[in-house]
XYZ file of C-alpha atoms in Angstrom:
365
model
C 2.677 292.177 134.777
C 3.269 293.317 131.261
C 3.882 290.786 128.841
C 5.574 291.264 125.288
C 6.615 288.491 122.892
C 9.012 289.629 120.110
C 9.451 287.493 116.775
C 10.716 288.287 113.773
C 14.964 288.337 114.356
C 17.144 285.560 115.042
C 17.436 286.311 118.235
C 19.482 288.371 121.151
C 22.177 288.867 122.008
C 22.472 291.070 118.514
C 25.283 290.006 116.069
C 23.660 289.846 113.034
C 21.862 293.578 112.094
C 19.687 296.136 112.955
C 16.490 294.704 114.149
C 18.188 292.361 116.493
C 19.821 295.190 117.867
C 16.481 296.953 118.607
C 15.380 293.459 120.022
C 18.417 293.674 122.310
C 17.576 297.166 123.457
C 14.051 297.294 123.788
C 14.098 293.349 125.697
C 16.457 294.674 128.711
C 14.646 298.136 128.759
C 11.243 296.551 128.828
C 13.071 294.047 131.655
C 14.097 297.151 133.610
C 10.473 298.794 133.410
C 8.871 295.389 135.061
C 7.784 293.809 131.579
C 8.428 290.315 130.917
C 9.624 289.565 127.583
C 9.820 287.038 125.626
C 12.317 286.845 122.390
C 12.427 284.306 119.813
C 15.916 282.770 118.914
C 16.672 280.862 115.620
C 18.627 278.131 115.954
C 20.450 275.363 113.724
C 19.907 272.016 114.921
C 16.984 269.408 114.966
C 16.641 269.002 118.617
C 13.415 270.451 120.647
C 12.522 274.048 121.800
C 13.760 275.307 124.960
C 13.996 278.489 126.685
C 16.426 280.088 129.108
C 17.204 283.653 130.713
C 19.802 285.877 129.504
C 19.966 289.722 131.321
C 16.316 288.886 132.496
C 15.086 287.865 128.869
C 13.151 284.822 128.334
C 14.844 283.512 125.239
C 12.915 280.710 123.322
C 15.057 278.730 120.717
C 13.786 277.696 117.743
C 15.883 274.935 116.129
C 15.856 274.273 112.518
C 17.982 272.484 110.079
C 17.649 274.968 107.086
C 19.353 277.593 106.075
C 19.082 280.807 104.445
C 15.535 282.020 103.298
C 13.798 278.821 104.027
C 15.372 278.438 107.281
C 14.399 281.914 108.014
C 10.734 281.156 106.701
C 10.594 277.841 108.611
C 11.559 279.501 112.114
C 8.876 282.793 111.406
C 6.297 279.990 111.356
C 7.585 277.754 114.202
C 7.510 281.359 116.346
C 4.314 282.240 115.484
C 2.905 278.511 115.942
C 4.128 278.902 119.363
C 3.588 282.287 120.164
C -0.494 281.789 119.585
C -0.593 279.308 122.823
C -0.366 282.841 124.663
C -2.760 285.306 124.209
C 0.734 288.034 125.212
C 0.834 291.191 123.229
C 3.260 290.243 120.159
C 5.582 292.562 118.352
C 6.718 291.180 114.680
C 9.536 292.846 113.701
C 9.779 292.759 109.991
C 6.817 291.857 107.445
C 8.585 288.971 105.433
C 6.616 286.246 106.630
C 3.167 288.813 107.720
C 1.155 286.029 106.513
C 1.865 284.035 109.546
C 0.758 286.611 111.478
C -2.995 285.600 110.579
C -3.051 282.854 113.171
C -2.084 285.231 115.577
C -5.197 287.649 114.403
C -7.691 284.849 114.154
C -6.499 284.026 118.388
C -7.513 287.435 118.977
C -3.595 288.233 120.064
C -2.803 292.095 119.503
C 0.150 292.327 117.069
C 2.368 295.497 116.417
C 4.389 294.750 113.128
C 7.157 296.588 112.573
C 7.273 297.346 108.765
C 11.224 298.051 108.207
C 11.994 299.378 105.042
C 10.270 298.650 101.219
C 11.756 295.212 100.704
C 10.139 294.525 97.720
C 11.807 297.310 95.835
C 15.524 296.259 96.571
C 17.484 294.997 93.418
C 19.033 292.502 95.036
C 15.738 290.233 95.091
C 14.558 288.013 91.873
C 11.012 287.919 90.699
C 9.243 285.830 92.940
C 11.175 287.074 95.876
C 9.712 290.904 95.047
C 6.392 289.113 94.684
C 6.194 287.421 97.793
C 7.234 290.536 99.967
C 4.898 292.727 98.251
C 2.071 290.026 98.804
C 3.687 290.117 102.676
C 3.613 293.793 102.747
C -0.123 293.853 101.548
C -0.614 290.844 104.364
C 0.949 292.823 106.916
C -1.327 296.208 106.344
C -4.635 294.310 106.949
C -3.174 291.471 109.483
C -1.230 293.768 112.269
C -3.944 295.443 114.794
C -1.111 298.194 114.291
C 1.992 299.266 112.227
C 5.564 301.318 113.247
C 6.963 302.847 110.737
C 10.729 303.810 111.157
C 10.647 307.259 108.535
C 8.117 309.577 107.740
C 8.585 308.366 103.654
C 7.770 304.733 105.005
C 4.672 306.360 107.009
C 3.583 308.401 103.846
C 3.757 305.161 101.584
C 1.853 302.935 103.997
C -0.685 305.546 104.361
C -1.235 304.303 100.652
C -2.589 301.307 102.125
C -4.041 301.688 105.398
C -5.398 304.456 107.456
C -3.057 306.900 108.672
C -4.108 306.093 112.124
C -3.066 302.636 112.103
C 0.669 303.889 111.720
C 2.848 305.491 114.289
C 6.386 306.316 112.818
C 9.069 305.684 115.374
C 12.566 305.630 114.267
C 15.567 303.747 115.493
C 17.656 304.472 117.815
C 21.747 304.134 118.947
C 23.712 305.065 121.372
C 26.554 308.386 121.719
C 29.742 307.011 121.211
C 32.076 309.680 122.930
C 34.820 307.516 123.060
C 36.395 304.082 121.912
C 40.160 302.259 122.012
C 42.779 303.108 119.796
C 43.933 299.543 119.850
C 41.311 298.359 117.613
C 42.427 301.194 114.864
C 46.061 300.322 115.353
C 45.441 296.422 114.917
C 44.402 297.286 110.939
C 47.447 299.026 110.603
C 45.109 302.930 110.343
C 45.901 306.114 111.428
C 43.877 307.517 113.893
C 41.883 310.408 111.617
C 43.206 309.300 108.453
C 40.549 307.172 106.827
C 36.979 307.080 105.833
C 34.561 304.290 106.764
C 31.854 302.789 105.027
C 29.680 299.781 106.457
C 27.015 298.179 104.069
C 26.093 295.100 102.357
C 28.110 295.024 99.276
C 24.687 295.330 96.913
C 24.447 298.018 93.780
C 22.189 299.640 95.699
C 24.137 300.807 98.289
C 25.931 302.892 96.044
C 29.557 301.036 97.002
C 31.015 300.698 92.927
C 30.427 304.720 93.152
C 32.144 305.256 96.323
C 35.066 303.294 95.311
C 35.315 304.534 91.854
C 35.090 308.184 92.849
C 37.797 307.776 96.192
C 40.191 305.982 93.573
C 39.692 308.459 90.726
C 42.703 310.386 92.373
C 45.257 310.052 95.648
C 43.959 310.739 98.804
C 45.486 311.861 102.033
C 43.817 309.222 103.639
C 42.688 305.522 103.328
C 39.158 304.292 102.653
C 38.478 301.549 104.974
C 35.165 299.301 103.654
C 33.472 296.888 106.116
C 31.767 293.838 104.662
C 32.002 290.732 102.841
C 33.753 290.656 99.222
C 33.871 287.032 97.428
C 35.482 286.768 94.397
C 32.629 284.770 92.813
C 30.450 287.584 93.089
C 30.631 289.482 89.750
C 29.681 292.986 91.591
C 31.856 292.406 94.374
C 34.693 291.911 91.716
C 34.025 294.914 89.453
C 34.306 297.025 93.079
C 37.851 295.428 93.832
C 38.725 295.956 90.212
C 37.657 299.740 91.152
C 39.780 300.258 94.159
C 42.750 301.909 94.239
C 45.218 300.854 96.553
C 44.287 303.000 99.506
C 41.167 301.397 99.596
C 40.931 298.560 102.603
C 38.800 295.570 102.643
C 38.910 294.961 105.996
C 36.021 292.241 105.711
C 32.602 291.702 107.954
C 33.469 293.153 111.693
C 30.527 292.595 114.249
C 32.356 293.229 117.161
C 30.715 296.299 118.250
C 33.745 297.837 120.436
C 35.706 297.325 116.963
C 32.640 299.270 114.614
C 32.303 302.047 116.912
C 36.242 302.536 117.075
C 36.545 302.534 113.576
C 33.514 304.727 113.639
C 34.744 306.850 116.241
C 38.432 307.943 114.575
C 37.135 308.235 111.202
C 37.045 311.594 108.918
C 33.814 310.936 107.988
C 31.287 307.990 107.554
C 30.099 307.697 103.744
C 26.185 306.292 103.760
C 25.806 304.572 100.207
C 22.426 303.700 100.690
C 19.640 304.772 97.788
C 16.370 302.633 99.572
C 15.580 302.112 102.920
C 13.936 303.985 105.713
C 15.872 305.237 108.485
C 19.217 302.847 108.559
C 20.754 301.668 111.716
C 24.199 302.219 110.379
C 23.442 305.636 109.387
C 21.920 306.353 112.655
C 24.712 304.688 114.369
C 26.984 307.025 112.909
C 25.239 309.855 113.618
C 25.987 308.922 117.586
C 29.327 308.825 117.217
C 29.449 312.504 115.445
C 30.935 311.312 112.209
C 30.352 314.201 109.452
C 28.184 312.245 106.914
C 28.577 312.332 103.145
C 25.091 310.519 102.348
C 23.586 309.375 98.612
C 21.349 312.271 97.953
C 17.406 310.776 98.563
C 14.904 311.676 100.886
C 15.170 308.537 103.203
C 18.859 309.675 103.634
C 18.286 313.650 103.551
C 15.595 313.259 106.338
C 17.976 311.131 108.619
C 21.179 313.044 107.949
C 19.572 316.429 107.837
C 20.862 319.777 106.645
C 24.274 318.847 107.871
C 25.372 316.177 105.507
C 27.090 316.313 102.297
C 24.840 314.561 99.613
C 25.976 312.987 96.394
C 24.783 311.382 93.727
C 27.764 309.045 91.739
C 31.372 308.762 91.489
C 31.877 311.889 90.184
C 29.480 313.660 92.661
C 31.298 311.913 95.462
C 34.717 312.644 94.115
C 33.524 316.220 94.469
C 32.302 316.261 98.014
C 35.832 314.358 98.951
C 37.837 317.458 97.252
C 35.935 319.852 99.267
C 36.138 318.536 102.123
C 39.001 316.537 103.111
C 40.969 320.440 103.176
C 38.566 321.467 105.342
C 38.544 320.681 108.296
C 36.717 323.398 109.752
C 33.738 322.500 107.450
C 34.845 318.825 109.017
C 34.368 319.830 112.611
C 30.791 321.754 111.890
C 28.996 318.711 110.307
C 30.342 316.640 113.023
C 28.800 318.942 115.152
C 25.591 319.055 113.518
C 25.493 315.059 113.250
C 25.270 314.938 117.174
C 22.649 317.481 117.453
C 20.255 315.790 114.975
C 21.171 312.584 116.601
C 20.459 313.780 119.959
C 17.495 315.381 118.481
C 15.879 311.892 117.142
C 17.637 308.666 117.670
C 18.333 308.438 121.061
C 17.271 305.067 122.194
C 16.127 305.854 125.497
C 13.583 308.375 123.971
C 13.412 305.538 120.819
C 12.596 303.057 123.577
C 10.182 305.029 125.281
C 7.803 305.932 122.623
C 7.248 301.805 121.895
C 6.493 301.890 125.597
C 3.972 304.122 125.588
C 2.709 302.618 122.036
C 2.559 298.666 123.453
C 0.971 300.541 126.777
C -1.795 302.496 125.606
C -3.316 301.092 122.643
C -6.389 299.423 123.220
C -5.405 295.397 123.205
């Protein structure tokens, strides 16, 4: 039997982001091709490790008392620790902690590190956080026996690095969304068609000051409904409030999935913020439920999207692309269109799933 361990998320089921998602996924379709799998659960507390089964997943917990970063750190280690007792193919989602993965080299385990996106360049990170992931990223080229890559750009700049052979690009995946309950539109008080979503972290990088400021610049015929958390003590979070005009919603964090893809699902159009990153789940995510995408204008995003996105670049850009198209639904109705073909075209998980398959298969362990 086939054995894959996979560290590097908190855990499944998935209710935190993207690659716990793909753990999710990839765990029960693994399950369902005769793998075992094992996944790697963070968990607060101070008592032992245990495992269990969930959906024919071997879940190992991982308790530890910290929080945040070092809890994070702490549980990456504890995983790996445990991990090396086996010598089971590993896949290491993430290279924040890549150092770890040593031990697992110097066992002789086969690794496959997922490299996400180029941590080390986000804003949101001081000094010696941009340091340490850039060390981690370095670690992580020479450490994992192989690397994914989830965008060609990511492929291109670790080809800086390492041999181009070492890399296989495989994106990420979602699933179609052809339909979804009107209840959980009604229960925030929207109209059905009548607003625009946005889901990201509320960071400067994800472009949300420029979304709000270029909605509110002038009325809408429609609401703008933003997912995410918004504290007061947050500075940036407080000059995007100060921004908003009042058909702008703060609807807060939502990880209900039923509840995303509704709101997802009856939307206008699903505004993508993001100005770093490979490909996003959230991006992706809309794609699959045929959301016309207006998309900051770089090539992670352009590459995703494709020729059937709206790109802009600032408030006034993005004031622009709402005046042009919110009276058109025609134009509307084509992008949607063309979001489900590139989506089917790409980011299917099934296919998604499938190519790490063959990849965790065939390489020579």
């Amino acid at each position: 039997m086939k054995i894959l361990r996979i560290l590097g998320t908190r855990g499944v089921p998935a209710s935190h982001g993207g690659f716990e998602t793909f753990a999710e996924q990839l765990a029960i379709f693994l399950v369902k091709r005769g793998w075992r799998v094992v996944v790697y659960c963070q968990k607060l507390g101070d008592e032992k490790i245990y495992g269990d089964i969930w959906n024919g997943v071997e879940r190992i917990h991982i308790p530890v008392w910290q929080t945040g970063a070092k809890g994070t750190i702490l549980f990456d280690w504890k995983s790996t620790k445990h991990a090396c007792q086996f010598n089971d193919i590993c896949l290491t989602l993430g290279y924040n902690t890549a150092i770890f993965c040593s031990v697992l080299r110097l066992k002789g385990i086969y690794n496959v590190i997922n490299m996400d996106g180029l941590e080390w360049t986000r804003a949101k990170w001081g000094l010696w956080a941009r340091i340490w992931l850039w060390l981690n990223e370095r670690a992580a080229c020479w450490i994992g026996n192989h690397l994914v890559a989830d965008h060609p750009e990511i492929k291109k700049h670790l080809e800086s690095r390492i041999s181009a052979e070492k890399i296989t690009m495989i994106p990420y995946g979602a699933n179609l969304i052809s339909n979804a309950s009107l209840t959980h539109v009604y229960k925030f008080g929207l109209i059905p068609k009548k607003f625009i979503t946005v889901i990201a972290r509320a960071e400067p990088e994800n472009s949300i000051l420029e979304i709000v400021s270029g909605f509110s610049s002038k009325h809408r015929d429609c609401e703008l409904v933003i997912l995410g958390s918004y504290y007061e003590s947050d500075p940036y979070h407080r000059r995007v409030r100060a921004a908003a005009s009042k058909q702008v919603r703060f609807v807060g964090p939502i990880f209900e999935k039923e509840i995303v893809q509704a709101l997802r699902f009856f939307s206008i159009l699903y505004v993508h913020g993001h100005q770093v990153g490979g490909t996003n789940p959230s991006l992706v995510e809309a794609l699959g439920a045929g959301n016309p995408i207006v998309a900051h204008d770089n090539h992670f995003n352009r590459w995703v999207a494709g020729d059937g996105a709206i790109y802009f670049n600032g408030a006034a850009s993005f004031s622009y692309c709402l005046e042009n198209l919110l009276t058109n639904p025609k134009k509307l109705q084509e992008m949607s269109a063309l979001s489900l073909m590139r989506f089917r075209s790409e980011f299917v998980w099934s296919d998604v799933l499938r190519q790490y398959e063959e990849l965790l298969s065939h390489k020579s362990f």
